Amino acid sequence: AARNRLTQSILGPRCEGGLHNLHRWLHLPPEMEEDTFMRRAMEQNVAVAAGAGFAVSDHRPAVRLCLGAGGRRDLERALRTLAKVVPAS
């Protein structure tokens, strides 16, 4: 639950998921493609998964964030990086 609260505090309402989930969804602005966001994140050494790989129908642009890997300090650094990469919607 602590990792989800940290994620919510940094990424705010554009990020959704259950309090006890090991992943969350970061919604992107409609004009931003998942591949573009993934490339920008990877340039900052943060890996995310495209939402398209998990979708069973049309979906709004989003990436899947894994919250279970690494230490809390690494997670916080990655989340703060992602907050800078995704434009405010």
mmCIF file of N, CA and C in Angstrom:
data_model
loop_
_atom_site.group_PDB
_atom_site.id
_atom_site.type_symbol
_atom_site.label_atom_id
_atom_site.label_comp_id
_atom_site.label_asym_id
_atom_site.label_seq_id
_atom_site.Cartn_x
_atom_site.Cartn_y
_atom_site.Cartn_z
ATOM 1 N N ALA A 1 0.819 -1.194 0.000
ATOM 2 C CA ALA A 1 0.000 0.000 0.000
ATOM 3 C C ALA A 1 0.866 1.262 0.000
ATOM 4 N N ALA A 2 2.024 1.201 0.647
ATOM 5 C CA ALA A 2 2.888 2.380 0.743
ATOM 6 C C ALA A 2 3.391 2.800 -0.642
ATOM 7 N N ARG A 3 3.719 1.842 -1.488
ATOM 8 C CA ARG A 3 4.207 2.170 -2.831
ATOM 9 C C ARG A 3 3.103 2.806 -3.673
ATOM 10 N N ASN A 4 1.875 2.336 -3.503
ATOM 11 C CA ASN A 4 0.753 2.928 -4.227
ATOM 12 C C ASN A 4 0.475 4.342 -3.750
ATOM 13 N N ARG A 5 0.580 4.560 -2.454
ATOM 14 C CA ARG A 5 0.381 5.922 -1.939
ATOM 15 C C ARG A 5 1.480 6.855 -2.446
ATOM 16 N N LEU A 6 2.709 6.370 -2.480
ATOM 17 C CA LEU A 6 3.811 7.169 -3.009
ATOM 18 C C LEU A 6 3.551 7.518 -4.473
ATOM 19 N N THR A 7 3.137 6.524 -5.246
ATOM 20 C CA THR A 7 2.851 6.735 -6.671
ATOM 21 C C THR A 7 1.757 7.773 -6.845
ATOM 22 N N GLN A 8 0.685 7.642 -6.087
ATOM 23 C CA GLN A 8 -0.423 8.593 -6.189
ATOM 24 C C GLN A 8 0.021 9.994 -5.790
ATOM 25 N N SER A 9 0.872 10.100 -4.777
ATOM 26 C CA SER A 9 1.307 11.425 -4.327
ATOM 27 C C SER A 9 2.176 12.124 -5.368
ATOM 28 N N ILE A 10 2.899 11.355 -6.169
ATOM 29 C CA ILE A 10 3.787 11.954 -7.173
ATOM 30 C C ILE A 10 3.078 12.162 -8.508
ATOM 31 N N LEU A 11 2.297 11.182 -8.947
ATOM 32 C CA LEU A 11 1.679 11.251 -10.272
ATOM 33 C C LEU A 11 0.238 11.731 -10.255
ATOM 34 N N GLY A 12 -0.381 11.750 -9.097
ATOM 35 C CA GLY A 12 -1.729 12.305 -8.965
ATOM 36 C C GLY A 12 -2.812 11.533 -9.684
ATOM 37 N N PRO A 13 -3.885 12.238 -10.072
ATOM 38 C CA PRO A 13 -5.070 11.585 -10.615
ATOM 39 C C PRO A 13 -4.890 10.946 -11.990
ATOM 40 N N ARG A 14 -3.823 11.276 -12.694
ATOM 41 C CA ARG A 14 -3.616 10.639 -14.011
ATOM 42 C C ARG A 14 -3.134 9.198 -13.868
ATOM 43 N N CYS A 15 -2.885 8.771 -12.636
ATOM 44 C CA CYS A 15 -2.417 7.417 -12.366
ATOM 45 C C CYS A 15 -3.496 6.683 -11.571
ATOM 46 N N GLU A 16 -3.885 5.483 -12.038
ATOM 47 C CA GLU A 16 -4.934 4.764 -11.326
ATOM 48 C C GLU A 16 -4.566 3.312 -11.080
ATOM 49 N N GLY A 17 -5.178 2.760 -10.057
ATOM 50 C CA GLY A 17 -4.962 1.374 -9.687
ATOM 51 C C GLY A 17 -5.356 1.178 -8.237
ATOM 52 N N GLY A 18 -5.513 -0.066 -7.846
ATOM 53 C CA GLY A 18 -5.912 -0.373 -6.484
ATOM 54 C C GLY A 18 -4.793 -0.149 -5.486
ATOM 55 N N LEU A 19 -5.163 0.073 -4.268
ATOM 56 C CA LEU A 19 -4.210 0.377 -3.210
ATOM 57 C C LEU A 19 -3.235 -0.771 -2.949
ATOM 58 N N HIS A 20 -3.649 -1.998 -3.211
ATOM 59 C CA HIS A 20 -2.794 -3.155 -2.927
ATOM 60 C C HIS A 20 -2.274 -3.832 -4.186
ATOM 61 N N ASN A 21 -2.421 -3.195 -5.339
ATOM 62 C CA ASN A 21 -1.920 -3.747 -6.601
ATOM 63 C C ASN A 21 -0.409 -3.587 -6.697
ATOM 64 N N LEU A 22 0.210 -4.446 -7.478
ATOM 65 C CA LEU A 22 1.647 -4.331 -7.739
ATOM 66 C C LEU A 22 1.935 -3.515 -8.996
ATOM 67 N N HIS A 23 0.896 -3.016 -9.630
ATOM 68 C CA HIS A 23 1.077 -2.138 -10.778
ATOM 69 C C HIS A 23 -0.001 -1.057 -10.763
ATOM 70 N N ARG A 24 0.246 -0.009 -11.550
ATOM 71 C CA ARG A 24 -0.729 1.071 -11.734
ATOM 72 C C ARG A 24 -0.685 1.480 -13.195
ATOM 73 N N TRP A 25 -1.734 2.164 -13.617
ATOM 74 C CA TRP A 25 -1.829 2.683 -14.975
ATOM 75 C C TRP A 25 -1.610 4.183 -14.957
ATOM 76 N N LEU A 26 -0.678 4.638 -15.789
ATOM 77 C CA LEU A 26 -0.433 6.071 -15.947
ATOM 78 C C LEU A 26 -1.055 6.485 -17.273
ATOM 79 N N HIS A 27 -2.125 7.270 -17.201
ATOM 80 C CA HIS A 27 -2.816 7.721 -18.403
ATOM 81 C C HIS A 27 -2.046 8.885 -19.025
ATOM 82 N N LEU A 28 -1.927 8.817 -20.327
ATOM 83 C CA LEU A 28 -1.212 9.845 -21.082
ATOM 84 C C LEU A 28 -2.209 10.778 -21.739
ATOM 85 N N PRO A 29 -1.787 11.991 -22.050
ATOM 86 C CA PRO A 29 -2.667 12.891 -22.796
ATOM 87 C C PRO A 29 -3.012 12.252 -24.147
ATOM 88 N N PRO A 30 -4.209 12.494 -24.668
ATOM 89 C CA PRO A 30 -4.639 11.849 -25.918
ATOM 90 C C PRO A 30 -3.686 12.058 -27.089
ATOM 91 N N GLU A 31 -2.993 13.181 -27.091
ATOM 92 C CA GLU A 31 -2.094 13.471 -28.221
ATOM 93 C C GLU A 31 -0.735 12.775 -28.103
ATOM 94 N N MET A 32 -0.463 12.134 -26.990
ATOM 95 C CA MET A 32 0.835 11.479 -26.801
ATOM 96 C C MET A 32 0.716 9.977 -27.047
ATOM 97 N N GLU A 33 1.547 9.468 -27.930
ATOM 98 C CA GLU A 33 1.549 8.039 -28.206
ATOM 99 C C GLU A 33 2.365 7.305 -27.150
ATOM 100 N N GLU A 34 1.943 6.087 -26.859
ATOM 101 C CA GLU A 34 2.631 5.283 -25.850
ATOM 102 C C GLU A 34 4.102 5.089 -26.201
ATOM 103 N N ASP A 35 4.398 4.808 -27.475
ATOM 104 C CA ASP A 35 5.786 4.588 -27.884
ATOM 105 C C ASP A 35 6.657 5.808 -27.633
ATOM 106 N N THR A 36 6.112 6.981 -27.880
ATOM 107 C CA THR A 36 6.860 8.220 -27.645
ATOM 108 C C THR A 36 7.177 8.367 -26.167
ATOM 109 N N PHE A 37 6.173 8.129 -25.329
ATOM 110 C CA PHE A 37 6.392 8.237 -23.888
ATOM 111 C C PHE A 37 7.411 7.206 -23.423
ATOM 112 N N MET A 38 7.277 5.973 -23.905
ATOM 113 C CA MET A 38 8.202 4.908 -23.499
ATOM 114 C C MET A 38 9.639 5.254 -23.888
ATOM 115 N N ARG A 39 9.819 5.809 -25.073
ATOM 116 C CA ARG A 39 11.160 6.193 -25.518
ATOM 117 C C ARG A 39 11.731 7.294 -24.628
ATOM 118 N N ARG A 40 10.919 8.301 -24.315
ATOM 119 C CA ARG A 40 11.377 9.400 -23.452
ATOM 120 C C ARG A 40 11.716 8.897 -22.050
ATOM 121 N N ALA A 41 10.902 7.981 -21.536
ATOM 122 C CA ALA A 41 11.177 7.412 -20.209
ATOM 123 C C ALA A 41 12.474 6.616 -20.241
ATOM 124 N N MET A 42 12.664 5.815 -21.293
ATOM 125 C CA MET A 42 13.862 4.980 -21.392
ATOM 126 C C MET A 42 15.120 5.837 -21.524
ATOM 127 N N GLU A 43 14.999 6.989 -22.170
ATOM 128 C CA GLU A 43 16.135 7.913 -22.256
ATOM 129 C C GLU A 43 16.558 8.390 -20.870
ATOM 130 N N GLN A 44 15.641 8.322 -19.904
ATOM 131 C CA GLN A 44 15.920 8.704 -18.521
ATOM 132 C C GLN A 44 16.161 7.468 -17.647
ATOM 133 N N ASN A 45 16.379 6.320 -18.299
ATOM 134 C CA ASN A 45 16.645 5.042 -17.609
ATOM 135 C C ASN A 45 15.472 4.537 -16.774
ATOM 136 N N VAL A 46 14.254 4.782 -17.251
ATOM 137 C CA VAL A 46 13.052 4.268 -16.608
ATOM 138 C C VAL A 46 12.277 3.463 -17.650
ATOM 139 N N ALA A 47 12.012 2.209 -17.348
ATOM 140 C CA ALA A 47 11.277 1.340 -18.271
ATOM 141 C C ALA A 47 9.829 1.208 -17.828
ATOM 142 N N VAL A 48 8.923 1.315 -18.780
ATOM 143 C CA VAL A 48 7.493 1.122 -18.542
ATOM 144 C C VAL A 48 6.959 0.222 -19.653
ATOM 145 N N ALA A 49 5.772 -0.329 -19.468
ATOM 146 C CA ALA A 49 5.164 -1.204 -20.470
ATOM 147 C C ALA A 49 4.008 -0.476 -21.148
ATOM 148 N N ALA A 50 3.921 -0.619 -22.451
ATOM 149 C CA ALA A 50 2.828 0.000 -23.209
ATOM 150 C C ALA A 50 1.500 -0.622 -22.814
ATOM 151 N N GLY A 51 0.498 0.204 -22.652
ATOM 152 C CA GLY A 51 -0.828 -0.283 -22.304
ATOM 153 C C GLY A 51 -1.438 -1.144 -23.390
ATOM 154 N N ALA A 52 -1.054 -0.902 -24.643
ATOM 155 C CA ALA A 52 -1.609 -1.660 -25.765
ATOM 156 C C ALA A 52 -1.368 -3.158 -25.601
ATOM 157 N N GLY A 53 -0.281 -3.540 -24.973
ATOM 158 C CA GLY A 53 0.026 -4.946 -24.782
ATOM 159 C C GLY A 53 -0.901 -5.644 -23.804
ATOM 160 N N PHE A 54 -1.677 -4.887 -23.048
ATOM 161 C CA PHE A 54 -2.580 -5.444 -22.055
ATOM 162 C C PHE A 54 -4.045 -5.223 -22.416
ATOM 163 N N ALA A 55 -4.301 -4.391 -23.418
ATOM 164 C CA ALA A 55 -5.674 -4.024 -23.777
ATOM 165 C C ALA A 55 -6.353 -5.122 -24.587
ATOM 166 N N VAL A 56 -7.636 -5.301 -24.324
ATOM 167 C CA VAL A 56 -8.417 -6.262 -25.104
ATOM 168 C C VAL A 56 -9.371 -5.545 -26.056
ATOM 169 N N SER A 57 -9.410 -4.237 -25.989
ATOM 170 C CA SER A 57 -10.214 -3.423 -26.904
ATOM 171 C C SER A 57 -9.538 -2.062 -27.015
ATOM 172 N N ASP A 58 -10.175 -1.151 -27.716
ATOM 173 C CA ASP A 58 -9.623 0.201 -27.801
ATOM 174 C C ASP A 58 -9.433 0.764 -26.398
ATOM 175 N N HIS A 59 -8.390 1.522 -26.238
ATOM 176 C CA HIS A 59 -8.100 2.091 -24.929
ATOM 177 C C HIS A 59 -7.495 3.466 -25.109
ATOM 178 N N ARG A 60 -7.565 4.256 -24.068
ATOM 179 C CA ARG A 60 -6.900 5.553 -24.120
ATOM 180 C C ARG A 60 -5.419 5.319 -23.855
ATOM 181 N N PRO A 61 -4.544 6.198 -24.369
ATOM 182 C CA PRO A 61 -3.106 5.992 -24.190
ATOM 183 C C PRO A 61 -2.728 5.902 -22.712
ATOM 184 N N ALA A 62 -1.983 4.857 -22.384
ATOM 185 C CA ALA A 62 -1.556 4.644 -21.005
ATOM 186 C C ALA A 62 -0.338 3.725 -21.001
ATOM 187 N N VAL A 63 0.400 3.769 -19.923
ATOM 188 C CA VAL A 63 1.507 2.833 -19.719
ATOM 189 C C VAL A 63 1.303 2.150 -18.378
ATOM 190 N N ARG A 64 1.818 0.951 -18.272
ATOM 191 C CA ARG A 64 1.683 0.166 -17.041
ATOM 192 C C ARG A 64 2.969 0.328 -16.232
ATOM 193 N N LEU A 65 2.817 0.682 -14.976
ATOM 194 C CA LEU A 65 3.948 0.875 -14.074
ATOM 195 C C LEU A 65 4.022 -0.294 -13.108
ATOM 196 N N CYS A 66 5.166 -0.922 -13.009
ATOM 197 C CA CYS A 66 5.383 -1.991 -12.040
ATOM 198 C C CYS A 66 5.935 -1.350 -10.769
ATOM 199 N N LEU A 67 5.263 -1.586 -9.666
ATOM 200 C CA LEU A 67 5.665 -0.971 -8.398
ATOM 201 C C LEU A 67 6.431 -1.924 -7.488
ATOM 202 N N GLY A 68 6.529 -3.192 -7.863
ATOM 203 C CA GLY A 68 7.107 -4.190 -6.979
ATOM 204 C C GLY A 68 8.608 -4.354 -7.068
ATOM 205 N N ALA A 69 9.218 -3.921 -8.152
ATOM 206 C CA ALA A 69 10.653 -4.137 -8.347
ATOM 207 C C ALA A 69 11.467 -2.993 -7.736
ATOM 208 N N GLY A 70 12.653 -3.309 -7.260
ATOM 209 C CA GLY A 70 13.570 -2.290 -6.753
ATOM 210 C C GLY A 70 13.191 -1.778 -5.375
ATOM 211 N N GLY A 71 14.062 -0.963 -4.853
ATOM 212 C CA GLY A 71 13.836 -0.370 -3.537
ATOM 213 C C GLY A 71 12.977 0.874 -3.620
ATOM 214 N N ARG A 72 12.528 1.329 -2.485
ATOM 215 C CA ARG A 72 11.650 2.502 -2.439
ATOM 216 C C ARG A 72 12.335 3.746 -3.007
ATOM 217 N N ARG A 73 13.600 3.917 -2.744
ATOM 218 C CA ARG A 73 14.326 5.083 -3.253
ATOM 219 C C ARG A 73 14.377 5.064 -4.786
ATOM 220 N N ASP A 74 14.629 3.890 -5.362
ATOM 221 C CA ASP A 74 14.640 3.764 -6.824
ATOM 222 C C ASP A 74 13.255 4.031 -7.409
ATOM 223 N N LEU A 75 12.228 3.511 -6.744
ATOM 224 C CA LEU A 75 10.861 3.744 -7.210
ATOM 225 C C LEU A 75 10.531 5.226 -7.186
ATOM 226 N N GLU A 76 10.871 5.894 -6.115
ATOM 227 C CA GLU A 76 10.572 7.326 -6.018
ATOM 228 C C GLU A 76 11.302 8.114 -7.107
ATOM 229 N N ARG A 77 12.557 7.777 -7.347
ATOM 230 C CA ARG A 77 13.307 8.457 -8.417
ATOM 231 C C ARG A 77 12.635 8.235 -9.769
ATOM 232 N N ALA A 78 12.235 7.004 -10.041
ATOM 233 C CA ALA A 78 11.586 6.693 -11.315
ATOM 234 C C ALA A 78 10.260 7.423 -11.457
ATOM 235 N N LEU A 79 9.481 7.465 -10.405
ATOM 236 C CA LEU A 79 8.187 8.153 -10.458
ATOM 237 C C LEU A 79 8.363 9.647 -10.677
ATOM 238 N N ARG A 80 9.335 10.228 -10.015
ATOM 239 C CA ARG A 80 9.582 11.672 -10.225
ATOM 240 C C ARG A 80 10.052 11.955 -11.645
ATOM 241 N N THR A 81 10.831 11.037 -12.189
ATOM 242 C CA THR A 81 11.258 11.163 -13.585
ATOM 243 C C THR A 81 10.062 11.088 -14.512
ATOM 244 N N LEU A 82 9.179 10.107 -14.300
ATOM 245 C CA LEU A 82 7.992 9.971 -15.148
ATOM 246 C C LEU A 82 7.096 11.199 -15.051
ATOM 247 N N ALA A 83 7.002 11.778 -13.872
ATOM 248 C CA ALA A 83 6.188 12.984 -13.707
ATOM 249 C C ALA A 83 6.704 14.126 -14.579
ATOM 250 N N LYS A 84 7.986 14.156 -14.829
ATOM 251 C CA LYS A 84 8.569 15.190 -15.684
ATOM 252 C C LYS A 84 8.402 14.850 -17.160
ATOM 253 N N VAL A 85 8.344 13.564 -17.479
ATOM 254 C CA VAL A 85 8.267 13.120 -18.870
ATOM 255 C C VAL A 85 6.866 13.279 -19.436
ATOM 256 N N VAL A 86 5.846 12.984 -18.628
ATOM 257 C CA VAL A 86 4.464 13.068 -19.123
ATOM 258 C C VAL A 86 3.975 14.510 -18.987
ATOM 259 N N PRO A 87 3.466 15.068 -20.072
ATOM 260 C CA PRO A 87 2.952 16.425 -19.967
ATOM 261 C C PRO A 87 1.668 16.458 -19.151
ATOM 262 N N ALA A 88 1.422 17.550 -18.490
ATOM 263 C CA ALA A 88 0.173 17.698 -17.738
ATOM 264 C C ALA A 88 -0.979 17.711 -18.727
ATOM 265 N N SER A 89 -2.063 17.045 -18.332
ATOM 266 C CA SER A 89 -3.227 17.033 -19.243
ATOM 267 C C SER A 89 -4.330 17.913 -18.744
#
